[in-house]
mmCIF file of C-alpha atoms and ligand atoms in Angstrom:
data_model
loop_
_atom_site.group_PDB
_atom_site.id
_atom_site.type_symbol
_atom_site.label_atom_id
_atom_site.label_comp_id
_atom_site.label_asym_id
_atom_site.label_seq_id
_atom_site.Cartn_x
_atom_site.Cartn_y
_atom_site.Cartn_z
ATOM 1 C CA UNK A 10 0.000 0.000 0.000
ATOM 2 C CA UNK A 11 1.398 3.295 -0.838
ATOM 3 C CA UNK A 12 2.434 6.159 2.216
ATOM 4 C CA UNK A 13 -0.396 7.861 1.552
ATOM 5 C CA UNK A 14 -2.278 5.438 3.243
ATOM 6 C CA UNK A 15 -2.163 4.262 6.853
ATOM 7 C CA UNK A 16 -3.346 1.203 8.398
ATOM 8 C CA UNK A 17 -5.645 0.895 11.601
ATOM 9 C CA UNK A 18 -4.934 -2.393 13.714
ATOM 10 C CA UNK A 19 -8.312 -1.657 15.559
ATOM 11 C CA UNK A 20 -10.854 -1.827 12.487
ATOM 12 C CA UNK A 21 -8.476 -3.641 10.165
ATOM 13 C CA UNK A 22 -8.897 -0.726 7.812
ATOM 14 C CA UNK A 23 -6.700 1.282 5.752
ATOM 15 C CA UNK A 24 -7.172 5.177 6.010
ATOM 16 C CA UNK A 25 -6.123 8.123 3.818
ATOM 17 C CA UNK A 26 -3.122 9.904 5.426
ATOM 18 C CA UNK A 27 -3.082 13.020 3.298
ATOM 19 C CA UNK A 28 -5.791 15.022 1.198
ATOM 20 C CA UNK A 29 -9.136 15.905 1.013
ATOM 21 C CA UNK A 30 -10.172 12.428 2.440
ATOM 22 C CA UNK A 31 -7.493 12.607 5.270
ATOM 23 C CA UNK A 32 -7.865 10.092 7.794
ATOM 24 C CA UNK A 33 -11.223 8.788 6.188
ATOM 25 C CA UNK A 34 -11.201 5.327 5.634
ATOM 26 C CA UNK A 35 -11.037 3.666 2.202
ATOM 27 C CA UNK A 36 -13.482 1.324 1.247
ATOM 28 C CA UNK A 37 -12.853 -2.609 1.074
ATOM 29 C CA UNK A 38 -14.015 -2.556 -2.641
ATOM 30 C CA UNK A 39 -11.711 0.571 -3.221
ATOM 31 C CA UNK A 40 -8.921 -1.519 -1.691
ATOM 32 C CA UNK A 41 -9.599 -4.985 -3.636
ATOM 33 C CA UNK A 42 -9.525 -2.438 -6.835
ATOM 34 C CA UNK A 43 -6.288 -1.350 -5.910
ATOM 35 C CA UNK A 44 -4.788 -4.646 -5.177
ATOM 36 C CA UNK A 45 -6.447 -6.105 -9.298
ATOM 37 C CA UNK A 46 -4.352 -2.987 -10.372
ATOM 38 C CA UNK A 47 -1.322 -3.809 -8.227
ATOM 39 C CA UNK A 48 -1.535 -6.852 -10.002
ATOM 40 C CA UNK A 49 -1.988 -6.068 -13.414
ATOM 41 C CA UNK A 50 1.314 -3.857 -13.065
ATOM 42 C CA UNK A 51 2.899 -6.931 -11.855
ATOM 43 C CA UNK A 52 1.979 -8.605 -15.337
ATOM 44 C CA UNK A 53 3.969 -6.417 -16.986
ATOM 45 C CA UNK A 54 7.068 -7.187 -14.891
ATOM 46 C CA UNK A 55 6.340 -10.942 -16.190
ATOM 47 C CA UNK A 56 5.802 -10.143 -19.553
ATOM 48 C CA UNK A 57 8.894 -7.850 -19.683
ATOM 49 C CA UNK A 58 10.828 -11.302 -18.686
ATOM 50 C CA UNK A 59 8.745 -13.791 -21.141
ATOM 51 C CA UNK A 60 9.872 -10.931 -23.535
ATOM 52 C CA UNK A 61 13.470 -11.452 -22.713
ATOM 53 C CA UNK A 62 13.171 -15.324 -23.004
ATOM 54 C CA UNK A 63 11.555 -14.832 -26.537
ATOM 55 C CA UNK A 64 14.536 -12.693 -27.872
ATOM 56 C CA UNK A 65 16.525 -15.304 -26.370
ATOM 57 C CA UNK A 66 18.514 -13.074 -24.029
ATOM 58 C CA UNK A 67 17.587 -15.861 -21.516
ATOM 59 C CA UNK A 68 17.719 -19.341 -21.308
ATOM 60 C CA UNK A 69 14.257 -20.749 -20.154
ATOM 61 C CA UNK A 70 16.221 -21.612 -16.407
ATOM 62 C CA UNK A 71 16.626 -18.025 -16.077
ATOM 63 C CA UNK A 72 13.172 -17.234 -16.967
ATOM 64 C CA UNK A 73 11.848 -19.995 -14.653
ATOM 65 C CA UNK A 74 14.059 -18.339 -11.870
ATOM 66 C CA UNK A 75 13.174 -14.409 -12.494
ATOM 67 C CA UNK A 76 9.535 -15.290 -12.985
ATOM 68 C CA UNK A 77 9.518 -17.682 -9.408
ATOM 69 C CA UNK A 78 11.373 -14.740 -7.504
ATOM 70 C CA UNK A 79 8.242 -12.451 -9.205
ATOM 71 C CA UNK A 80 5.772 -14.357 -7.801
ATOM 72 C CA UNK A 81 7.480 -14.575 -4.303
ATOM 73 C CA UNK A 82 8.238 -10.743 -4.394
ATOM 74 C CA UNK A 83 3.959 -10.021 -4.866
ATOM 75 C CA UNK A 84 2.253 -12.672 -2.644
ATOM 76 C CA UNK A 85 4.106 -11.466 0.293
ATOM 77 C CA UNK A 86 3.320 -7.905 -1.268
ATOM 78 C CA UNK A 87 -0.248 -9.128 -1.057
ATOM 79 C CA UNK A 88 -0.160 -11.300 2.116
ATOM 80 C CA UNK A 89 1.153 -8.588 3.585
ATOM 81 C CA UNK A 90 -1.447 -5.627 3.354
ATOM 82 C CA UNK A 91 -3.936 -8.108 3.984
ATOM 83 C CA UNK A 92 -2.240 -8.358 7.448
ATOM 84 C CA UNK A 93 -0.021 -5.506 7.559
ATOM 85 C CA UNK A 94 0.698 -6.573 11.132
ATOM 86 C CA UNK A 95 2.583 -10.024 9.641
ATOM 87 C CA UNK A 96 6.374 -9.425 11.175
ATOM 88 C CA UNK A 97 5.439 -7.033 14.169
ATOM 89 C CA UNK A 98 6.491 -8.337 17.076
ATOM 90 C CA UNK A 99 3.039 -8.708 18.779
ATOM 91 C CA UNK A 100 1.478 -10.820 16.014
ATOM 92 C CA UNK A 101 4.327 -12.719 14.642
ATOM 93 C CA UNK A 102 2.939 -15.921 14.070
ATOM 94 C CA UNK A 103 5.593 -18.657 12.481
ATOM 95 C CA UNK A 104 2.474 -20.196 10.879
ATOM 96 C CA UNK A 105 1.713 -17.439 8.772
ATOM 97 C CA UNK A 106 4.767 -18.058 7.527
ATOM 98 C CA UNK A 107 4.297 -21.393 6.553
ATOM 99 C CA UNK A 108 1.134 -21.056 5.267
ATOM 100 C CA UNK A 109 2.305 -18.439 2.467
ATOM 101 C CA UNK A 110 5.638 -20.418 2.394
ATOM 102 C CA UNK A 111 3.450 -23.600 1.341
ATOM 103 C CA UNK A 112 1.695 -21.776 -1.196
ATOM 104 C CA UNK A 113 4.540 -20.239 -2.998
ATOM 105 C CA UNK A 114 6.225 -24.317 -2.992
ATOM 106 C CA UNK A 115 3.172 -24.947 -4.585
ATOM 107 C CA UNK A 116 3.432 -22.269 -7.074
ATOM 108 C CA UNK A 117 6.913 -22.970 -7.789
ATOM 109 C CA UNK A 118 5.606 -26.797 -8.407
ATOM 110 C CA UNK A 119 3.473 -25.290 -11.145
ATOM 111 C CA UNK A 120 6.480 -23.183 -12.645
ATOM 112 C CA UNK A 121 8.382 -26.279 -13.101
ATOM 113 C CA UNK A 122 5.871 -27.637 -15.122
ATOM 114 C CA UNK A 123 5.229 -24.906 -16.979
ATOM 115 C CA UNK A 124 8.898 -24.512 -18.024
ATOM 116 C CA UNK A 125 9.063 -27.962 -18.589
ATOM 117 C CA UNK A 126 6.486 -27.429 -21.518
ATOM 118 C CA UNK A 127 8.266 -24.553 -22.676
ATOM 119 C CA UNK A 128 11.448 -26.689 -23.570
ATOM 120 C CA UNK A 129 9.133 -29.137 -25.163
ATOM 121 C CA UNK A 130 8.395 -26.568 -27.406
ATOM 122 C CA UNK A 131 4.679 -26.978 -27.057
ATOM 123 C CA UNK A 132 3.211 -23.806 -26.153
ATOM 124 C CA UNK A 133 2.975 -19.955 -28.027
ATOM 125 C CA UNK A 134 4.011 -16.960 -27.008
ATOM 126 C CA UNK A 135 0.458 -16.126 -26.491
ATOM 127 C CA UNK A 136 -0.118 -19.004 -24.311
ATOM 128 C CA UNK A 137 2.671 -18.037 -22.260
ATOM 129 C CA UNK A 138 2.113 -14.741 -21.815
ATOM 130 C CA UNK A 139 -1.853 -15.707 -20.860
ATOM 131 C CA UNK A 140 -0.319 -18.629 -18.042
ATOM 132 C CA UNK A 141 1.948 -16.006 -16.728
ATOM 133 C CA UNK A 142 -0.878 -13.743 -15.959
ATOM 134 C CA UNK A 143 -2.662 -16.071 -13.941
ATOM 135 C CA UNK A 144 0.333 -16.575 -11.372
ATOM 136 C CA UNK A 145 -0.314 -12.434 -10.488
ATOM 137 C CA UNK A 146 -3.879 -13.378 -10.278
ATOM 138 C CA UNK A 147 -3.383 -16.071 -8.081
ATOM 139 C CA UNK A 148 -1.646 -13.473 -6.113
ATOM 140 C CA UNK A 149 -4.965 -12.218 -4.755
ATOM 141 C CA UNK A 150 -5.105 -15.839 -2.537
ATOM 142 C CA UNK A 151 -2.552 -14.648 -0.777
ATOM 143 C CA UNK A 152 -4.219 -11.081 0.193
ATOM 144 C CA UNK A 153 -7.771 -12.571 1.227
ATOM 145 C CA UNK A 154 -5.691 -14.917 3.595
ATOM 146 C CA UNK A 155 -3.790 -12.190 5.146
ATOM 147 C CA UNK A 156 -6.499 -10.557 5.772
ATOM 148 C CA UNK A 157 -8.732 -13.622 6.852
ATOM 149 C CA UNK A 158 -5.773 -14.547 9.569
ATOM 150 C CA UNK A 159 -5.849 -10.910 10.672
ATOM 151 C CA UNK A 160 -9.250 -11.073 11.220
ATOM 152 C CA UNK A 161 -8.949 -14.355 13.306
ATOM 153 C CA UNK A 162 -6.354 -12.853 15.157
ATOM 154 C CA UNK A 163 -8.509 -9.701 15.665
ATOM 155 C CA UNK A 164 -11.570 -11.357 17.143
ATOM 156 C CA UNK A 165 -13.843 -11.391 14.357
ATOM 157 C CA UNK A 166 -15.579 -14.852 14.865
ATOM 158 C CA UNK A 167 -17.445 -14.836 11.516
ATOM 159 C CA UNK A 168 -16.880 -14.670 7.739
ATOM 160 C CA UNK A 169 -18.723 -14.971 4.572
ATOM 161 C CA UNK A 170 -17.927 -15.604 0.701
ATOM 162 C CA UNK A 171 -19.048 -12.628 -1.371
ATOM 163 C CA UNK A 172 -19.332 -12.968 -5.718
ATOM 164 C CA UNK A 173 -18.212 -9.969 -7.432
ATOM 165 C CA UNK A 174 -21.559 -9.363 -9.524
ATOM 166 C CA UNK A 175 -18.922 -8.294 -12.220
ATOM 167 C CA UNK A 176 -17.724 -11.203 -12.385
ATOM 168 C CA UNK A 177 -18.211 -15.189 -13.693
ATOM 169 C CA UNK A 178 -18.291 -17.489 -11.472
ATOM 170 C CA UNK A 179 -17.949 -21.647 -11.422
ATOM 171 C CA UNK A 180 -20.694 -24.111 -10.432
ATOM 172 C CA UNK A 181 -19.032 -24.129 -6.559
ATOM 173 C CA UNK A 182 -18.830 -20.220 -5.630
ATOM 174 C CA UNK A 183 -22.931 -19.629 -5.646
ATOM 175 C CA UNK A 184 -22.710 -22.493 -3.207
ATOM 176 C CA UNK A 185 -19.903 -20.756 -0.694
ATOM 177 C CA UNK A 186 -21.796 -17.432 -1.016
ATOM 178 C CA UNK A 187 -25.414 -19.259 -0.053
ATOM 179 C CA UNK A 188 -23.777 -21.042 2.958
ATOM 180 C CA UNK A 189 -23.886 -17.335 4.493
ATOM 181 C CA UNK A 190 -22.329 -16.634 7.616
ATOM 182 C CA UNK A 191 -19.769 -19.092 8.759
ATOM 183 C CA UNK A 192 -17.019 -19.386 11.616
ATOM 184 C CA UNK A 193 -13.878 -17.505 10.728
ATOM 185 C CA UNK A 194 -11.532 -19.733 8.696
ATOM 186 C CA UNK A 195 -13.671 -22.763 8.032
ATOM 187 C CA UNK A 196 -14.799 -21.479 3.986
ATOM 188 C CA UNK A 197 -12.485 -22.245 1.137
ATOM 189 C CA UNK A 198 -9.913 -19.619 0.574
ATOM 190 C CA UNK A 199 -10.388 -17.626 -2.441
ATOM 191 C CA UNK A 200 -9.401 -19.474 -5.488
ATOM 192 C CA UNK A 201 -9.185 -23.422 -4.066
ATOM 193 C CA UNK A 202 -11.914 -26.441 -4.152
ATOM 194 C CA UNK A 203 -13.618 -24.330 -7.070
ATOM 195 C CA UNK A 204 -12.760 -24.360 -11.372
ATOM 196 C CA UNK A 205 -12.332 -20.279 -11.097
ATOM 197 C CA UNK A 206 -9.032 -21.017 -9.149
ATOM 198 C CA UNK A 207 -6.781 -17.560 -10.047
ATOM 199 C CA UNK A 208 -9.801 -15.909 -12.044
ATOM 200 C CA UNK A 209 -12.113 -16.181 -8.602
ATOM 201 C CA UNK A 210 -13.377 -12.970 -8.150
ATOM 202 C CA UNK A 211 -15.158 -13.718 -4.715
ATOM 203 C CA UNK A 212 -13.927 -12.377 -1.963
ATOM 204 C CA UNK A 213 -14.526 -12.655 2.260
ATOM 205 C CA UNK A 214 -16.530 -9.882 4.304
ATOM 206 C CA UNK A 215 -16.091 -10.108 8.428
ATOM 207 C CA UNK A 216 -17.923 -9.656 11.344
ATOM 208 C CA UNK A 217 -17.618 -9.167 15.064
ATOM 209 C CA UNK A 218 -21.335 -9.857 16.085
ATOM 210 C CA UNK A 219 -21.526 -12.330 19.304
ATOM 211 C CA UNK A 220 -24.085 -14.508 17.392
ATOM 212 C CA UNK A 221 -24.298 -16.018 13.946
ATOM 213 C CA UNK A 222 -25.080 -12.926 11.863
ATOM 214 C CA UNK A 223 -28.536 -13.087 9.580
ATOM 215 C CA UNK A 224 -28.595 -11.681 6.240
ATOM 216 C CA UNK A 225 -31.891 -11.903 3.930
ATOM 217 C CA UNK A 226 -32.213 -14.705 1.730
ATOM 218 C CA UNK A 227 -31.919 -12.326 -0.932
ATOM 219 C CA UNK A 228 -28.674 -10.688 0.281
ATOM 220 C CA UNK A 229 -27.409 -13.932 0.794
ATOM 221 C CA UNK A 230 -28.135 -14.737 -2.977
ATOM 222 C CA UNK A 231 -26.105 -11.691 -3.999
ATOM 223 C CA UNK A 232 -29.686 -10.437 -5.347
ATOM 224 C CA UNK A 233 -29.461 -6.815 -3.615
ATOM 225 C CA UNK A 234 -26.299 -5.614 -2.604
HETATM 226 ZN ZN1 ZN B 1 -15.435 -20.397 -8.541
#
């Protein structure tokens, strides 16, 4: 997140430091728009080194390596200012560690392969530039958990899945949304156990009520906003 934002531990909200809109506090969906355009300047990073590896001034090892130390460098971005508190000494937690740490092994499992069918000579420049993209998509996983664990930490005992009504969705994410409110951490992160997987647009909300929240059937439905 840029300076001229600061972060509030207490509401788990970012606020504007400076301007007209000093120490107002920007909206989640402001922030998730941020973080799609974080990642969309991240694409050109990758594309900038599948460039390289197309002009040949590196060898598909050294595109394999740049792109995995890419990928590193923006889910902790992302991981991060979901739970800007990650690395503080009151909240360090060596499992929130290993949870991103897991995630980027994965990742890097997936690179392999991908490189693998580089050398094989058996995908485009088009298709490579498309699979590359989805790795900064995937990114977003890594935000929604930082802030899901920061939430957990925080004493929010509930969360829900939201759908993006800009947004396509798979057969399983109307099914997260409709289970409503749930107990914080027991939903499918964003992007697993559904076919959207990087392109999920869904996203959690939180909430600090005592009881089980109710929402309308037709809020739960993602029929009114
Ligand atoms: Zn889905």
């Amino acid at each position: 997140m840029p300076e001229t934002f600061y972060y509030n531990a207490k509401t788990n909200r970012y606020h504007y430091a400076s301007g007209d809109r000093k120490n107002e506090f920007i909206g989640a969906a402001c922030v998730r728009e941020l973080m799609r355009d974080y990642y969309d300047s991240r694409k050109a990073d990758a594309r900038e080194i599948n460039r390289k590896l197309f002009d040949r001034e590196i060898s598909v090892g050294d595109w394999e390596v740049r792109q995995a130390e890419l990928i590193k460098k923006v889910f902790i971005q992302a991981y991060k200012i979901g739970n800007p508190q990650l690395g503080s000494n009151r909240s360090t937690d060596p499992s929130d560690y290993g949870r991103i740490g897991n995630k980027l092994k994965d990742q890097y499992g997936y690179l392999r392969n991908f490189s693998g069918e580089i050398l094989e000579g058996k995908l485009s420049e088009s298709q490579i530039n498309a699979r590359v993209d989805q790795y900064l998509d995937a990114a977003n996983w890594a935000y929604e958990e930082g802030r899901r664990l920061t939430h957990a930490r925080g004493g929010w005992p509930w969360e829900k899945r939201v759908m993006s009504p800009m947004a396509e969705h798979c057969s399983s994410c109307p099914g997260y949304a409709a289970l409503g409110w749930q107990k914080i951490k027991s939903l499918p992160a964003i992007g697993t156990q559904c076919e959207c997987r990087s392109k999920d647009k869904c996203h959690f909300e939180y909430s600090k009520s005592i009881t089980r929240p109710k929402d309308s059937f037709l809020k739960r439905n993602g029929w009114i906003a």
